């Protein structure tokens, strides 16, 4: 490493940004696959997209299981079924709408299973799942947002 | 796989702007001057030519001279180099020209025509400065985006946590919200920041699909 780097504070906005701070913030620029869904839902027309496109897409892909997930009557087996269908859909997805439906099905099912049945039905570690659930909860309309937010910090759970 | 119908020069933000004539060229120049003033300054301060002049003046002189040249960015695109490497090469030649000019003016003793030498690793130094510069610009853009959408407090919470290192508990007390709400506010502003940062990298020549890889490679290169 050279000694000649001059990052001395200047008078510009954020001119006092250090190299260490910059590296941490630069890393925040990375995008998880699920951010495609979160970003779409956080756009100005996100609520309309959820209502008019995503929900019909979920119902088309997962049938009546979606209604039982939303009204919190889904069994653990049904939630696992949604998750598995979502994984298959993601692999064969041909465009953004299918990818978003797949991701939404997957994470909504995982979150619902955590809260309704205290079961973690995926292999993702909690450290990875928690920020995803928190982010999803901020852009998902109720009633799903409530269960997704709770799923970020489930009181107790076990794995399948 | 579908055939890519766009020529390579059309695949970058710079390539597309250059098709827009003077206005597009101006946008490209502004991007380069905003993002690369710091990396070029750092490069200059690391060279054996730093006696030539005041760093900011030398860097601005370089921009004024090279960015006005016809074909400068077209040559970059044909080189296949990352923009920062292309600018480093061009800056190195510019310093050589300045050195010759100083010699003709009698303001320097006899010196060779070798490119300037750099103490340390110039690529790493420029990469480090590039990251700092991109993050500064992304923060500025994110602040503007947040203000436009009435999310000033969200951006401040984001800065408090990720820039100033304060806990969400303390930030929550400052803003009268609980720590979970503070985290949500920071995440909302964080999405604006991420979008701004990725936009800058795309403008710099990184294809959208390769931005995550570019971030990882740069962070690894600087040992972060």
GROMACS .gro file of C-alpha atoms in nm:
model
  384
    1UNK     CA    1   0.000   0.000   0.000
    2UNK     CA    2   0.138   0.340  -0.093
    3UNK     CA    3   0.190   0.625   0.152
    4UNK     CA    4   0.090   0.887  -0.099
    5UNK     CA    5  -0.284   0.850  -0.089
    6UNK     CA    6  -0.435   1.183   0.003
    7UNK     CA    7  -0.787   1.146   0.132
    8UNK     CA    8  -0.751   1.445   0.360
    9UNK     CA    9  -1.087   1.606   0.442
   10UNK     CA   10  -1.202   1.869   0.199
   11UNK     CA   11  -1.489   2.113   0.211
   12UNK     CA   12  -1.714   1.922  -0.026
   13UNK     CA   13  -2.021   1.736   0.094
   14UNK     CA   14  -1.904   1.412   0.260
   15UNK     CA   15  -1.548   1.535   0.207
   16UNK     CA   16  -1.449   1.387   0.543
   17UNK     CA   17  -1.533   1.033   0.429
   18UNK     CA   18  -1.252   0.801   0.533
   19UNK     CA   19  -1.126   0.509   0.328
   20UNK     CA   20  -1.259   0.259   0.582
   21UNK     CA   21  -1.605   0.421   0.579
   22UNK     CA   22  -1.600   0.428   0.200
   23UNK     CA   23  -1.519   0.060   0.175
   24UNK     CA   24  -1.806  -0.031   0.407
   25UNK     CA   25  -2.050   0.185   0.213
   26UNK     CA   26  -1.919   0.062  -0.121
   27UNK     CA   27  -2.004  -0.293  -0.009
   28UNK     CA   28  -2.364  -0.184   0.047
   29UNK     CA   29  -2.388  -0.139  -0.329
   30UNK     CA   30  -2.409  -0.513  -0.379
   31UNK     CA   31  -2.750  -0.642  -0.472
   32UNK     CA   32  -2.899  -0.967  -0.342
   33UNK     CA   33  -3.127  -1.151  -0.585
   34UNK     CA   34  -3.426  -1.071  -0.362
   35UNK     CA   35  -3.352  -0.700  -0.401
   36UNK     CA   36  -3.511  -0.720  -0.745
   37UNK     CA   37  -3.842  -0.791  -0.569
   38UNK     CA   38  -3.784  -0.541  -0.288
   39UNK     CA   39  -3.686  -0.264  -0.529
   40UNK     CA   40  -3.989  -0.327  -0.749
   41UNK     CA   41  -4.223  -0.313  -0.452
   42UNK     CA   42  -4.059   0.005  -0.324
   43UNK     CA   43  -4.124   0.198  -0.644
   44UNK     CA   44  -4.395   0.462  -0.643
   45UNK     CA   45  -4.647   0.220  -0.795
   46UNK     CA   46  -4.534  -0.066  -0.569
   47UNK     CA   47  -4.869  -0.110  -0.391
   48UNK     CA   48  -5.052  -0.117  -0.726
   49UNK     CA   49  -4.798  -0.364  -0.862
   50UNK     CA   50  -4.850  -0.584  -0.557
   51UNK     CA   51  -5.228  -0.578  -0.591
   52UNK     CA   52  -5.267  -0.596  -0.968
   53UNK     CA   53  -4.968  -0.803  -1.076
   54UNK     CA   54  -4.792  -0.986  -0.795
   55UNK     CA   55  -5.094  -1.126  -0.611
   56UNK     CA   56  -5.263  -1.253  -0.930
   57UNK     CA   57  -4.926  -1.401  -1.027
   58UNK     CA   58  -4.896  -1.575  -0.690
   59UNK     CA   59  -5.248  -1.716  -0.718
   60UNK     CA   60  -5.181  -1.833  -1.071
   61UNK     CA   61  -4.858  -2.003  -0.966
   62UNK     CA   62  -4.959  -2.151  -0.630
   63UNK     CA   63  -5.338  -2.169  -0.649
   64UNK     CA   64  -5.551  -2.168  -0.334
   65UNK     CA   65  -5.245  -2.213  -0.115
   66UNK     CA   66  -5.187  -1.840  -0.141
   67UNK     CA   67  -5.520  -1.753   0.016
   68UNK     CA   68  -5.450  -1.986   0.306
   69UNK     CA   69  -5.108  -1.830   0.347
   70UNK     CA   70  -5.255  -1.480   0.356
   71UNK     CA   71  -5.535  -1.569   0.601
   72UNK     CA   72  -5.284  -1.764   0.812
   73UNK     CA   73  -5.455  -2.102   0.787
   74UNK     CA   74  -5.189  -2.275   0.578
   75UNK     CA   75  -5.046  -2.599   0.711
   76UNK     CA   76  -4.673  -2.653   0.730
   77UNK     CA   77  -4.690  -2.899   0.438
   78UNK     CA   78  -4.872  -2.641   0.226
   79UNK     CA   79  -4.609  -2.377   0.299
   80UNK     CA   80  -4.332  -2.619   0.210
   81UNK     CA   81  -4.521  -2.693  -0.112
   82UNK     CA   82  -4.529  -2.322  -0.199
   83UNK     CA   83  -4.159  -2.291  -0.125
   84UNK     CA   84  -4.070  -2.589  -0.344
   85UNK     CA   85  -4.292  -2.467  -0.629
   86UNK     CA   86  -4.127  -2.125  -0.596
   87UNK     CA   87  -3.780  -2.275  -0.627
   88UNK     CA   88  -3.882  -2.463  -0.941
   89UNK     CA   89  -4.045  -2.151  -1.084
   90UNK     CA   90  -3.732  -1.945  -1.022
   91UNK     CA   91  -3.514  -2.196  -1.208
   92UNK     CA   92  -3.739  -2.187  -1.513
   93UNK     CA   93  -3.835  -1.820  -1.492
   94UNK     CA   94  -3.834  -1.652  -1.832
   95UNK     CA   95  -3.862  -1.293  -1.724
   96UNK     CA   96  -3.894  -1.047  -1.439
   97UNK     CA   97  -4.261  -1.115  -1.354
   98UNK     CA   98  -4.201  -1.488  -1.305
   99UNK     CA   99  -3.883  -1.424  -1.106
  100UNK     CA  100  -4.067  -1.185  -0.875
  101UNK     CA  101  -4.357  -1.426  -0.826
  102UNK     CA  102  -4.108  -1.701  -0.747
  103UNK     CA  103  -3.917  -1.493  -0.494
  104UNK     CA  104  -4.232  -1.360  -0.331
  105UNK     CA  105  -4.376  -1.710  -0.296
  106UNK     CA  106  -4.052  -1.839  -0.150
  107UNK     CA  107  -3.998  -1.571   0.114
  108UNK     CA  108  -4.364  -1.529   0.206
  109UNK     CA  109  -4.387  -1.905   0.263
  110UNK     CA  110  -4.066  -1.914   0.468
  111UNK     CA  111  -4.177  -1.619   0.680
  112UNK     CA  112  -4.527  -1.757   0.734
  113UNK     CA  113  -4.390  -2.097   0.837
  114UNK     CA  114  -4.164  -1.932   1.091
  115UNK     CA  115  -4.451  -1.752   1.260
  116UNK     CA  116  -4.743  -1.995   1.220
  117UNK     CA  117  -4.548  -2.315   1.282
  118UNK     CA  118  -4.218  -2.204   1.440
  119UNK     CA  119  -4.036  -2.388   1.162
  120UNK     CA  120  -3.754  -2.269   0.943
  121UNK     CA  121  -3.828  -2.442   0.612
  122UNK     CA  122  -3.520  -2.322   0.423
  123UNK     CA  123  -3.147  -2.366   0.473
  124UNK     CA  124  -3.062  -1.996   0.485
  125UNK     CA  125  -2.899  -1.886   0.808
  126UNK     CA  126  -3.091  -1.644   1.024
  127UNK     CA  127  -2.824  -1.378   0.974
  128UNK     CA  128  -2.908  -1.380   0.603
  129UNK     CA  129  -3.283  -1.418   0.646
  130UNK     CA  130  -3.340  -1.143   0.901
  131UNK     CA  131  -3.239  -0.844   0.686
  132UNK     CA  132  -3.432  -0.987   0.392
  133UNK     CA  133  -3.748  -1.019   0.601
  134UNK     CA  134  -3.703  -0.669   0.745
  135UNK     CA  135  -3.660  -0.522   0.398
  136UNK     CA  136  -3.954  -0.718   0.256
  137UNK     CA  137  -4.176  -0.610   0.545
  138UNK     CA  138  -4.116  -0.242   0.465
  139UNK     CA  139  -4.246  -0.280   0.109
  140UNK     CA  140  -4.518  -0.544   0.149
  141UNK     CA  141  -4.876  -0.429   0.218
  142UNK     CA  142  -5.067  -0.574   0.516
  143UNK     CA  143  -5.164  -0.833   0.620
  144UNK     CA  144  -4.855  -1.010   0.479
  145UNK     CA  145  -4.623  -0.735   0.600
  146UNK     CA  146  -4.713  -0.807   0.963
  147UNK     CA  147  -4.617  -1.171   0.945
  148UNK     CA  148  -4.304  -1.097   0.743
  149UNK     CA  149  -4.190  -0.838   0.998
  150UNK     CA  150  -4.245  -1.086   1.280
  151UNK     CA  151  -4.050  -1.345   1.084
  152UNK     CA  152  -3.743  -1.121   1.099
  153UNK     CA  153  -3.728  -1.188   1.471
  154UNK     CA  154  -3.925  -1.509   1.539
  155UNK     CA  155  -3.971  -1.583   1.909
  156UNK     CA  156  -3.855  -1.942   1.870
  157UNK     CA  157  -3.823  -2.193   1.591
  158UNK     CA  158  -3.669  -2.520   1.487
  159UNK     CA  159  -3.552  -2.647   1.152
  160UNK     CA  160  -3.730  -2.910   0.948
  161UNK     CA  161  -2.891  -1.722  -2.659
  162UNK     CA  162  -3.017  -1.410  -2.836
  163UNK     CA  163  -2.764  -1.237  -3.055
  164UNK     CA  164  -2.645  -0.906  -2.914
  165UNK     CA  165  -2.742  -0.655  -3.181
  166UNK     CA  166  -2.572  -0.354  -3.024
  167UNK     CA  167  -2.212  -0.273  -3.111
  168UNK     CA  168  -1.978  -0.258  -2.809
  169UNK     CA  169  -1.972   0.123  -2.808
  170UNK     CA  170  -2.349   0.129  -2.761
  171UNK     CA  171  -2.341  -0.104  -2.465
  172UNK     CA  172  -2.206   0.148  -2.216
  173UNK     CA  173  -2.363   0.460  -2.072
  174UNK     CA  174  -2.074   0.662  -2.213
  175UNK     CA  175  -2.118   0.507  -2.555
  176UNK     CA  176  -2.486   0.596  -2.557
  177UNK     CA  177  -2.422   0.953  -2.434
  178UNK     CA  178  -2.162   1.008  -2.703
  179UNK     CA  179  -2.434   0.941  -2.961
  180UNK     CA  180  -2.623   1.243  -2.822
  181UNK     CA  181  -2.378   1.500  -2.954
  182UNK     CA  182  -2.247   1.794  -2.750
  183UNK     CA  183  -2.501   1.751  -2.472
  184UNK     CA  184  -2.412   1.387  -2.422
  185UNK     CA  185  -2.041   1.462  -2.440
  186UNK     CA  186  -2.087   1.723  -2.169
  187UNK     CA  187  -2.257   1.468  -1.944
  188UNK     CA  188  -1.971   1.225  -1.996
  189UNK     CA  189  -1.713   1.491  -1.917
  190UNK     CA  190  -1.900   1.589  -1.604
  191UNK     CA  191  -1.906   1.228  -1.486
  192UNK     CA  192  -1.532   1.192  -1.540
  193UNK     CA  193  -1.445   1.520  -1.368
  194UNK     CA  194  -1.668   1.449  -1.070
  195UNK     CA  195  -1.557   1.092  -1.015
  196UNK     CA  196  -1.192   1.110  -1.119
  197UNK     CA  197  -1.066   1.437  -0.971
  198UNK     CA  198  -0.968   1.256  -0.651
  199UNK     CA  199  -0.816   0.941  -0.808
  200UNK     CA  200  -0.608   1.151  -1.050
  201UNK     CA  201  -0.494   1.376  -0.767
  202UNK     CA  202  -0.389   1.072  -0.566
  203UNK     CA  203  -0.206   0.932  -0.867
  204UNK     CA  204  -0.027   1.263  -0.925
  205UNK     CA  205   0.083   1.292  -0.562
  206UNK     CA  206   0.234   0.944  -0.584
  207UNK     CA  207   0.446   1.015  -0.891
  208UNK     CA  208   0.797   1.150  -0.932
  209UNK     CA  209   0.638   1.441  -1.123
  210UNK     CA  210   0.457   1.599  -0.831
  211UNK     CA  211   0.698   1.895  -0.845
  212UNK     CA  212   0.533   1.998  -1.173
  213UNK     CA  213   0.252   2.195  -1.019
  214UNK     CA  214  -0.033   2.229  -0.773
  215UNK     CA  215  -0.226   1.897  -0.780
  216UNK     CA  216  -0.575   2.032  -0.845
  217UNK     CA  217  -0.449   2.260  -1.123
  218UNK     CA  218  -0.261   1.979  -1.291
  219UNK     CA  219  -0.562   1.747  -1.275
  220UNK     CA  220  -0.799   2.014  -1.408
  221UNK     CA  221  -0.549   2.091  -1.683
  222UNK     CA  222  -0.548   1.723  -1.776
  223UNK     CA  223  -0.926   1.713  -1.794
  224UNK     CA  224  -0.939   2.032  -2.001
  225UNK     CA  225  -0.680   1.901  -2.245
  226UNK     CA  226  -0.782   1.538  -2.288
  227UNK     CA  227  -1.160   1.543  -2.249
  228UNK     CA  228  -1.187   1.795  -2.532
  229UNK     CA  229  -0.997   1.571  -2.772
  230UNK     CA  230  -1.208   1.411  -3.044
  231UNK     CA  231  -1.205   1.035  -3.018
  232UNK     CA  232  -1.075   1.026  -2.661
  233UNK     CA  233  -1.361   0.812  -2.530
  234UNK     CA  234  -1.395   0.614  -2.849
  235UNK     CA  235  -1.029   0.515  -2.809
  236UNK     CA  236  -1.101   0.415  -2.449
  237UNK     CA  237  -1.389   0.193  -2.557
  238UNK     CA  238  -1.174   0.029  -2.820
  239UNK     CA  239  -0.899  -0.031  -2.562
  240UNK     CA  240  -1.111  -0.265  -2.351
  241UNK     CA  241  -0.955  -0.115  -2.037
  242UNK     CA  242  -1.149  -0.003  -1.731
  243UNK     CA  243  -1.197   0.373  -1.757
  244UNK     CA  244  -0.978   0.444  -1.454
  245UNK     CA  245  -0.686   0.253  -1.610
  246UNK     CA  246  -0.731   0.436  -1.939
  247UNK     CA  247  -0.733   0.770  -1.758
  248UNK     CA  248  -0.421   0.673  -1.561
  249UNK     CA  249  -0.238   0.598  -1.888
  250UNK     CA  250  -0.356   0.921  -2.045
  251UNK     CA  251  -0.262   1.116  -1.732
  252UNK     CA  252   0.084   0.961  -1.734
  253UNK     CA  253   0.141   1.085  -2.090
  254UNK     CA  254  -0.001   1.424  -1.996
  255UNK     CA  255   0.252   1.452  -1.712
  256UNK     CA  256   0.529   1.366  -1.955
  257UNK     CA  257   0.411   1.646  -2.183
  258UNK     CA  258   0.405   1.889  -1.892
  259UNK     CA  259   0.756   1.789  -1.795
  260UNK     CA  260   0.880   1.857  -2.148
  261UNK     CA  261   0.703   2.192  -2.149
  262UNK     CA  262   0.866   2.287  -1.819
  263UNK     CA  263   1.205   2.191  -1.965
  264UNK     CA  264   1.147   2.407  -2.272
  265UNK     CA  265   1.049   2.694  -2.046
  266UNK     CA  266   1.372   2.653  -1.852
  267UNK     CA  267   1.180   2.571  -1.535
  268UNK     CA  268   1.332   2.226  -1.498
  269UNK     CA  269   1.673   2.073  -1.538
  270UNK     CA  270   1.755   1.808  -1.796
  271UNK     CA  271   1.526   1.515  -1.742
  272UNK     CA  272   1.452   1.202  -1.934
  273UNK     CA  273   1.144   1.126  -2.138
  274UNK     CA  274   1.052   0.822  -1.936
  275UNK     CA  275   0.698   0.800  -1.799
  276UNK     CA  276   0.670   0.917  -1.438
  277UNK     CA  277   0.760   0.665  -1.172
  278UNK     CA  278   0.518   0.588  -0.892
  279UNK     CA  279   0.608   0.515  -0.535
  280UNK     CA  280   0.401   0.210  -0.443
  281UNK     CA  281   0.126   0.045  -0.643
  282UNK     CA  282  -0.047   0.306  -0.862
  283UNK     CA  283  -0.336   0.074  -0.953
  284UNK     CA  284  -0.417   0.009  -0.588
  285UNK     CA  285  -0.387   0.376  -0.494
  286UNK     CA  286  -0.621   0.480  -0.773
  287UNK     CA  287  -0.866   0.200  -0.692
  288UNK     CA  288  -0.881   0.313  -0.329
  289UNK     CA  289  -0.940   0.673  -0.430
  290UNK     CA  290  -1.197   0.565  -0.689
  291UNK     CA  291  -1.402   0.388  -0.421
  292UNK     CA  292  -1.394   0.695  -0.196
  293UNK     CA  293  -1.494   0.919  -0.483
  294UNK     CA  294  -1.779   0.696  -0.602
  295UNK     CA  295  -1.918   0.664  -0.250
  296UNK     CA  296  -1.907   1.042  -0.199
  297UNK     CA  297  -2.099   1.095  -0.522
  298UNK     CA  298  -2.347   0.820  -0.436
  299UNK     CA  299  -2.413   0.976  -0.096
  300UNK     CA  300  -2.475   1.313  -0.259
  301UNK     CA  301  -2.714   1.165  -0.514
  302UNK     CA  302  -2.895   0.959  -0.250
  303UNK     CA  303  -2.945   1.268  -0.035
  304UNK     CA  304  -3.101   1.451  -0.329
  305UNK     CA  305  -3.322   1.152  -0.415
  306UNK     CA  306  -3.439   1.126  -0.055
  307UNK     CA  307  -3.508   1.499  -0.030
  308UNK     CA  308  -3.711   1.489  -0.350
  309UNK     CA  309  -3.932   1.221  -0.195
  310UNK     CA  310  -3.967   1.376   0.148
  311UNK     CA  311  -3.731   1.123   0.304
  312UNK     CA  312  -3.482   1.366   0.458
  313UNK     CA  313  -3.504   1.201   0.801
  314UNK     CA  314  -3.455   0.858   0.647
  315UNK     CA  315  -3.135   0.975   0.482
  316UNK     CA  316  -3.011   1.134   0.803
  317UNK     CA  317  -3.076   0.808   0.990
  318UNK     CA  318  -2.886   0.620   0.720
  319UNK     CA  319  -2.591   0.860   0.751
  320UNK     CA  320  -2.597   0.846   1.131
  321UNK     CA  321  -2.575   0.467   1.126
  322UNK     CA  322  -2.360   0.380   0.825
  323UNK     CA  323  -2.143   0.693   0.810
  324UNK     CA  324  -2.118   0.805   1.167
  325UNK     CA  325  -2.139   0.460   1.323
  326UNK     CA  326  -2.417   0.534   1.571
  327UNK     CA  327  -2.643   0.258   1.697
  328UNK     CA  328  -3.008   0.244   1.598
  329UNK     CA  329  -3.096   0.274   1.966
  330UNK     CA  330  -2.924   0.613   1.991
  331UNK     CA  331  -3.057   0.727   1.655
  332UNK     CA  332  -3.408   0.625   1.758
  333UNK     CA  333  -3.382   0.840   2.069
  334UNK     CA  334  -3.272   1.136   1.856
  335UNK     CA  335  -3.565   1.097   1.615
  336UNK     CA  336  -3.826   0.984   1.866
  337UNK     CA  337  -3.873   0.639   1.712
  338UNK     CA  338  -3.786   0.292   1.834
  339UNK     CA  339  -3.472   0.119   1.712
  340UNK     CA  340  -3.664  -0.107   1.473
  341UNK     CA  341  -3.826   0.193   1.303
  342UNK     CA  342  -3.486   0.362   1.278
  343UNK     CA  343  -3.351   0.051   1.105
  344UNK     CA  344  -3.640   0.053   0.860
  345UNK     CA  345  -3.578   0.421   0.782
  346UNK     CA  346  -3.210   0.352   0.720
  347UNK     CA  347  -3.295   0.063   0.489
  348UNK     CA  348  -3.526   0.281   0.284
  349UNK     CA  349  -3.254   0.544   0.235
  350UNK     CA  350  -3.001   0.266   0.186
  351UNK     CA  351  -3.190   0.148  -0.120
  352UNK     CA  352  -3.157   0.497  -0.269
  353UNK     CA  353  -2.786   0.495  -0.191
  354UNK     CA  354  -2.739   0.154  -0.348
  355UNK     CA  355  -2.926   0.261  -0.662
  356UNK     CA  356  -2.712   0.576  -0.687
  357UNK     CA  357  -2.388   0.386  -0.642
  358UNK     CA  358  -2.481   0.127  -0.902
  359UNK     CA  359  -2.584   0.402  -1.144
  360UNK     CA  360  -2.243   0.566  -1.110
  361UNK     CA  361  -2.063   0.237  -1.175
  362UNK     CA  362  -2.282   0.179  -1.479
  363UNK     CA  363  -2.200   0.528  -1.605
  364UNK     CA  364  -1.837   0.441  -1.558
  365UNK     CA  365  -1.857   0.157  -1.806
  366UNK     CA  366  -1.955  -0.144  -1.594
  367UNK     CA  367  -2.242  -0.338  -1.746
  368UNK     CA  368  -2.544  -0.370  -1.519
  369UNK     CA  369  -2.503  -0.746  -1.496
  370UNK     CA  370  -2.142  -0.714  -1.376
  371UNK     CA  371  -2.181  -0.448  -1.109
  372UNK     CA  372  -2.185  -0.692  -0.816
  373UNK     CA  373  -1.871  -0.856  -0.948
  374UNK     CA  374  -1.703  -0.517  -0.998
  375UNK     CA  375  -1.779  -0.422  -0.639
  376UNK     CA  376  -1.639  -0.751  -0.510
  377UNK     CA  377  -1.326  -0.725  -0.726
  378UNK     CA  378  -1.256  -0.367  -0.620
  379UNK     CA  379  -1.304  -0.440  -0.252
  380UNK     CA  380  -1.074  -0.739  -0.278
  381UNK     CA  381  -0.817  -0.530  -0.466
  382UNK     CA  382  -0.801  -0.275  -0.186
  383UNK     CA  383  -0.793  -0.542   0.082
  384UNK     CA  384  -1.128  -0.454   0.235
   0.00000   0.00000   0.00000
